[in-house]
Tab-separated table of C-alpha atoms in Angstrom:
chain	number	residue	atom	x	y	z
A	231	MET	CA	109.435	144.032	103.603
A	232	GLU	CA	107.260	141.022	104.238
A	233	VAL	CA	107.181	140.064	107.916
A	234	SER	CA	107.433	136.388	108.052
A	235	ALA	CA	108.454	133.446	110.360
A	236	ASN	CA	111.484	134.160	112.470
A	237	THR	CA	111.907	137.731	111.257
A	238	PRO	CA	113.864	139.238	114.181
A	239	ALA	CA	112.113	142.559	115.529
A	240	VAL	CA	112.625	144.861	118.512
A	241	VAL	CA	109.760	146.970	120.101
A	242	THR	CA	110.720	149.574	122.706
A	243	GLY	CA	108.053	150.354	125.179
A	244	GLY	CA	106.706	146.941	124.114
A	245	ALA	CA	105.410	145.782	127.459
A	246	SER	CA	102.149	147.724	127.303
A	247	GLY	CA	99.974	150.154	125.241
A	248	LEU	CA	100.928	151.006	121.653
A	249	GLY	CA	103.973	149.015	121.956
A	250	ALA	CA	102.343	145.871	123.242
A	251	ALA	CA	99.739	145.903	120.475
A	252	THR	CA	102.539	146.294	117.735
A	253	ALA	CA	104.620	143.632	119.318
A	254	ARG	CA	101.568	141.282	119.027
A	255	ALA	CA	100.947	142.221	115.520
A	256	ILE	CA	104.483	141.510	114.466
A	257	ALA	CA	104.563	138.158	116.423
A	258	ALA	CA	101.187	137.129	114.736
A	259	LYS	CA	103.292	136.895	111.557
A	260	GLY	CA	105.611	134.459	113.260
A	261	ALA	CA	108.444	136.945	113.791
A	262	LYS	CA	110.603	136.766	116.778
A	263	VAL	CA	110.020	140.033	119.010
A	264	ALA	CA	112.319	141.357	121.743
A	265	ILE	CA	110.576	143.592	124.100
A	266	PHE	CA	112.565	146.595	125.489
A	267	ASP	CA	110.974	148.106	128.517
A	268	MET	CA	111.556	149.127	132.083
A	269	ASN	CA	108.822	147.162	133.702
A	270	ASP	CA	110.071	143.704	134.628
A	271	ASP	CA	106.672	142.045	135.291
A	272	LYS	CA	104.822	143.241	132.217
A	273	GLY	CA	107.801	142.939	129.998
A	274	ASN	CA	108.430	139.227	131.062
A	275	ALA	CA	104.752	138.513	130.677
A	276	MET	CA	104.740	139.934	127.154
A	277	ALA	CA	107.734	137.968	126.128
A	278	GLU	CA	106.375	134.790	127.593
A	279	GLU	CA	103.100	135.386	125.637
A	280	LEU	CA	104.765	136.020	122.348
A	281	GLY	CA	107.567	133.541	122.760
A	282	GLY	CA	110.029	136.340	122.490
A	283	VAL	CA	112.672	137.754	124.803
A	284	PHE	CA	112.391	140.606	127.469
A	285	CYS	CA	115.278	143.090	127.745
A	286	LYS	CA	115.036	145.535	130.621
A	287	VAL	CA	116.428	148.771	129.361
A	288	ASN	CA	116.430	152.522	129.970
A	289	VAL	CA	116.763	154.146	126.544
A	290	THR	CA	118.562	157.063	128.039
A	291	ASN	CA	121.527	154.705	129.079
A	292	ASP	CA	124.048	153.885	126.249
A	293	GLU	CA	125.319	150.778	128.056
A	294	GLU	CA	121.868	149.532	128.767
A	295	VAL	CA	120.819	150.024	125.224
A	296	ASP	CA	123.889	148.193	123.905
A	297	ALA	CA	123.440	145.329	126.368
A	298	ALA	CA	119.653	145.009	125.290
A	299	PHE	CA	120.484	144.837	121.608
A	300	ALA	CA	123.162	142.307	122.318
A	301	LYS	CA	120.708	140.157	124.373
A	302	ALA	CA	118.077	140.396	121.664
A	303	ARG	CA	120.350	139.462	118.753
A	304	GLU	CA	121.843	136.551	120.672
A	305	ALA	CA	118.352	135.204	121.045
A	306	HIS	CA	116.878	136.085	117.598
A	307	GLY	CA	119.756	137.290	115.346
A	308	GLN	CA	120.122	140.872	114.020
A	309	GLU	CA	116.849	142.601	113.897
A	310	ARG	CA	115.161	143.786	110.608
A	311	ILE	CA	112.456	145.702	112.423
A	312	LEU	CA	112.634	148.340	115.113
A	313	VAL	CA	109.519	150.130	116.437
A	314	ASN	CA	110.133	152.792	119.014
A	315	CYS	CA	107.213	153.379	121.361
A	316	ALA	CA	108.994	154.024	124.562
A	317	GLY	CA	108.232	157.570	125.937
A	318	ILE	CA	107.117	159.667	128.699
A	319	GLY	CA	105.368	163.054	129.274
A	320	ASN	CA	104.787	165.888	131.644
A	321	ALA	CA	102.499	168.839	131.965
A	322	ILE	CA	104.150	171.991	133.264
A	323	LYS	CA	103.757	175.429	131.912
A	324	THR	CA	106.912	177.384	130.846
A	325	ALA	CA	106.538	179.877	133.541
A	326	SER	CA	103.260	180.261	135.785
A	327	ARG	CA	102.009	182.329	138.697
A	328	ASP	CA	100.508	180.653	141.687
A	329	LYS	CA	96.869	181.569	141.995
A	330	GLN	CA	96.978	182.021	145.786
A	331	SER	CA	100.440	183.196	146.694
A	332	GLY	CA	101.281	185.040	143.264
A	333	GLU	CA	104.686	183.231	143.389
A	334	ILE	CA	106.233	182.946	139.992
A	335	LYS	CA	107.880	179.756	138.905
A	336	HIS	CA	109.534	178.606	135.771
A	337	PHE	CA	109.681	175.015	134.188
A	338	PRO	CA	112.267	173.027	135.950
A	339	ILE	CA	115.114	172.673	133.245
A	340	SER	CA	115.935	169.163	134.566
A	341	ALA	CA	112.429	168.110	133.925
A	342	PHE	CA	112.486	169.473	130.415
A	343	ASP	CA	115.701	167.679	129.820
A	344	PHE	CA	114.460	164.388	131.034
A	345	VAL	CA	111.579	164.385	128.595
A	346	ILE	CA	114.024	165.259	125.765
A	347	GLN	CA	116.510	162.512	126.867
A	348	VAL	CA	113.835	159.779	126.840
A	349	ASN	CA	111.572	160.726	123.870
A	350	LEU	CA	113.955	162.169	121.380
A	351	ILE	CA	117.556	161.243	122.183
A	352	GLY	CA	116.504	157.923	123.407
A	353	THR	CA	114.557	157.299	120.141
A	354	PHE	CA	117.600	158.319	118.185
A	355	ARG	CA	119.909	156.271	120.194
A	356	CYS	CA	117.867	153.097	119.349
A	357	ILE	CA	117.456	154.101	115.787
A	358	ALA	CA	121.283	154.581	115.264
A	359	LYS	CA	122.442	151.359	117.006
A	360	SER	CA	119.727	149.287	115.231
A	361	ALA	CA	120.409	150.812	111.749
A	362	ALA	CA	124.044	150.080	112.246
A	363	GLY	CA	123.335	146.455	112.827
A	364	MET	CA	120.837	146.227	109.920
A	365	MET	CA	123.561	147.465	107.621
A	366	THR	CA	125.496	144.075	108.227
A	367	LEU	CA	122.555	142.254	106.674
A	368	ASP	CA	121.999	140.828	103.312
A	369	PRO	CA	119.286	142.661	101.324
A	370	LEU	CA	115.844	140.661	101.169
A	371	SER	CA	114.749	142.009	97.554
A	372	ASP	CA	116.014	143.462	94.455
A	373	ASP	CA	115.190	146.856	95.873
A	374	GLY	CA	117.946	146.300	98.366
A	375	ASP	CA	115.486	146.222	101.335
A	376	ARG	CA	117.405	145.607	104.640
A	377	GLY	CA	114.999	146.697	107.350
A	378	ALA	CA	112.211	148.997	108.562
A	379	ILE	CA	112.019	151.471	111.479
A	380	VAL	CA	109.016	153.019	112.778
A	381	ASN	CA	108.974	155.840	115.397
A	382	THR	CA	106.244	157.236	117.711
A	383	ALA	CA	105.766	160.882	117.780
A	384	SER	CA	102.452	162.561	118.603
A	385	VAL	CA	99.883	165.039	117.351
A	386	ALA	CA	101.373	167.335	120.049
A	387	ALA	CA	104.376	167.732	117.807
A	388	GLU	CA	102.081	169.861	115.542
A	389	ASP	CA	99.565	171.225	117.953
A	390	GLY	CA	100.819	170.896	121.469
A	391	GLN	CA	98.743	172.095	124.267
A	392	MET	CA	99.520	174.335	127.382
A	393	GLY	CA	102.035	172.659	129.600
A	394	GLN	CA	103.317	170.444	126.823
A	395	ALA	CA	106.420	172.485	125.842
A	396	ALA	CA	108.802	169.547	126.620
A	397	TYR	CA	106.670	166.917	125.283
A	398	SER	CA	105.875	168.679	122.048
A	399	ALA	CA	109.498	169.690	121.608
A	400	SER	CA	110.580	166.040	121.956
A	401	LYS	CA	107.994	164.712	119.615
A	402	GLY	CA	108.536	167.535	117.116
A	403	GLY	CA	112.090	166.430	117.115
A	404	VAL	CA	111.152	162.952	116.217
A	405	VAL	CA	109.141	164.323	113.316
A	406	GLY	CA	111.924	166.560	112.329
A	407	MET	CA	114.504	163.829	112.196
A	408	THR	CA	112.507	161.211	110.145
A	409	LEU	CA	113.308	162.452	106.700
A	410	PRO	CA	116.993	163.226	107.382
A	411	ILE	CA	117.465	159.704	108.757
A	412	ALA	CA	115.652	158.118	105.826
A	413	ARG	CA	117.961	159.918	103.619
A	414	ASP	CA	121.093	159.006	105.584
A	415	LEU	CA	119.979	155.267	105.227
A	416	MET	CA	118.569	155.289	101.777
A	417	ARG	CA	121.674	153.533	100.162
A	418	GLU	CA	121.508	150.904	102.800
A	419	GLY	CA	117.823	149.896	102.088
A	420	ILE	CA	116.651	150.802	105.484
A	421	ARG	CA	113.301	152.648	105.623
A	422	VAL	CA	112.228	155.234	108.508
A	423	ASN	CA	108.821	156.336	109.107
A	424	THR	CA	106.920	158.112	112.056
A	425	ILE	CA	103.392	157.842	113.490
A	426	LEU	CA	101.785	160.812	115.311
A	427	PRO	CA	99.050	159.280	117.350
A	428	GLY	CA	96.212	161.217	118.691
A	429	ILE	CA	94.264	160.270	121.997
A	430	PHE	CA	94.595	156.507	122.487
A	431	GLU	CA	93.258	154.044	124.875
A	432	THR	CA	96.495	153.339	126.796
A	433	PRO	CA	97.121	152.326	130.321
A	434	LEU	CA	97.892	155.921	131.153
A	435	MET	CA	94.739	156.995	129.620
A	436	ASN	CA	92.727	154.174	131.427
A	437	ALA	CA	93.773	155.843	134.637
A	438	ALA	CA	91.766	158.889	133.965
A	439	PRO	CA	88.405	159.322	135.320
A	440	PRO	CA	85.460	158.121	133.013
A	441	GLN	CA	84.181	161.694	132.599
A	442	VAL	CA	87.495	162.768	131.285
A	443	LYS	CA	87.771	160.137	128.886
A	444	GLU	CA	84.245	160.776	127.474
A	445	ALA	CA	85.088	164.435	127.010
A	446	LEU	CA	88.309	163.585	125.153
A	447	ALA	CA	86.388	161.049	123.021
A	448	ALA	CA	83.757	163.748	122.198
A	449	SER	CA	86.545	166.140	120.957
A	450	VAL	CA	87.498	163.762	118.235
A	451	PRO	CA	85.742	164.777	114.946
A	452	PHE	CA	85.222	161.124	113.745
A	453	PRO	CA	85.034	158.474	114.988
A	454	LYS	CA	84.079	159.866	118.364
A	455	ARG	CA	86.088	157.662	120.500
A	456	LEU	CA	89.655	157.161	121.691
A	457	GLY	CA	91.952	155.432	119.281
A	458	GLU	CA	92.642	151.646	119.870
A	459	PRO	CA	96.195	150.406	120.112
A	460	THR	CA	95.519	147.815	117.496
A	461	GLU	CA	94.903	150.608	115.090
A	462	TYR	CA	98.289	151.880	115.686
A	463	ALA	CA	99.736	148.513	115.054
A	464	LYS	CA	97.955	148.176	111.871
A	465	LEU	CA	99.556	151.443	110.612
A	466	ALA	CA	102.958	150.356	111.867
A	467	MET	CA	102.690	146.971	110.128
A	468	CYS	CA	101.708	148.894	106.897
A	469	MET	CA	104.825	151.076	107.271
A	470	ILE	CA	106.974	147.992	107.759
A	471	GLU	CA	105.650	145.917	104.942
A	472	THR	CA	105.052	148.545	102.275
A	473	GLY	CA	108.218	149.029	100.417
A	474	TYR	CA	107.440	152.426	99.060
A	475	PHE	CA	106.663	153.873	102.571
A	476	ASN	CA	109.635	155.820	103.561
A	477	GLY	CA	110.401	159.257	105.116
A	478	GLU	CA	106.897	159.896	106.110
A	479	ASP	CA	105.165	161.397	109.262
A	480	VAL	CA	101.559	160.287	109.518
A	481	ARG	CA	98.940	161.383	111.931
A	482	LEU	CA	96.465	158.757	113.253
A	483	ASP	CA	94.014	160.807	115.203
A	484	GLY	CA	90.374	160.886	113.845
A	485	ALA	CA	91.031	164.277	112.472
A	486	ILE	CA	91.515	165.936	115.893
A	487	ARG	CA	93.242	169.182	116.228
A	488	MET	CA	94.194	169.822	119.837
A	489	ALA	CA	92.706	172.899	121.633
A	490	PRO	CA	95.061	175.103	123.603
A	491	ARG	CA	94.183	173.325	126.809
């Protein structure tokens, strides 16, 4: 599907990081982008920069997601592109022993559930609602192409580190549902793919001390640096615009394989 002038698109988590880079790449083609995010200031600033619309939304809330899609569609029309970048993480061991007191604690189940709700169920919620809308559109080509969906997982889906049980489970779920969803939607001309980013230069990573970032960059086989959000955006655009790209989960990581810690 060629992204062209006025193509409606939605990017969740689009106010910063990977989402912002992708929103900019889509808008550079002339598309109309709706930014779904929790951050009012950054979301409104991004929408103003791109000539799009900001929709404040918590992807764990059904009503908020419905309202956001309604606002985006009222402004731009039914989206043909959905990119899911909204996500969170935490670092808690399944069970651990306090080094000083010896007290044993387990992973708070509510904290595990929250990561699953945002990263996995939130992603699926946006996919299902967007796909239902895309099904109302006329095909764009003889192939019957109606739209394209790109999801964000993580290399942690395949080689999660200590403390990443919830994060890895949520991202592994995104990987696991990619092919079944692509098959669910194959007769409707809606393609679904997922990117598994490695260690990227994002606002969260920028908050880390320089020595931490340097050590992480050194752990990447090649090139020995953190990934750039624009590189994620390029792969997302390739998935969107290449008609034969469907049902795939692609690592974008400089060949890194994460160590246990």
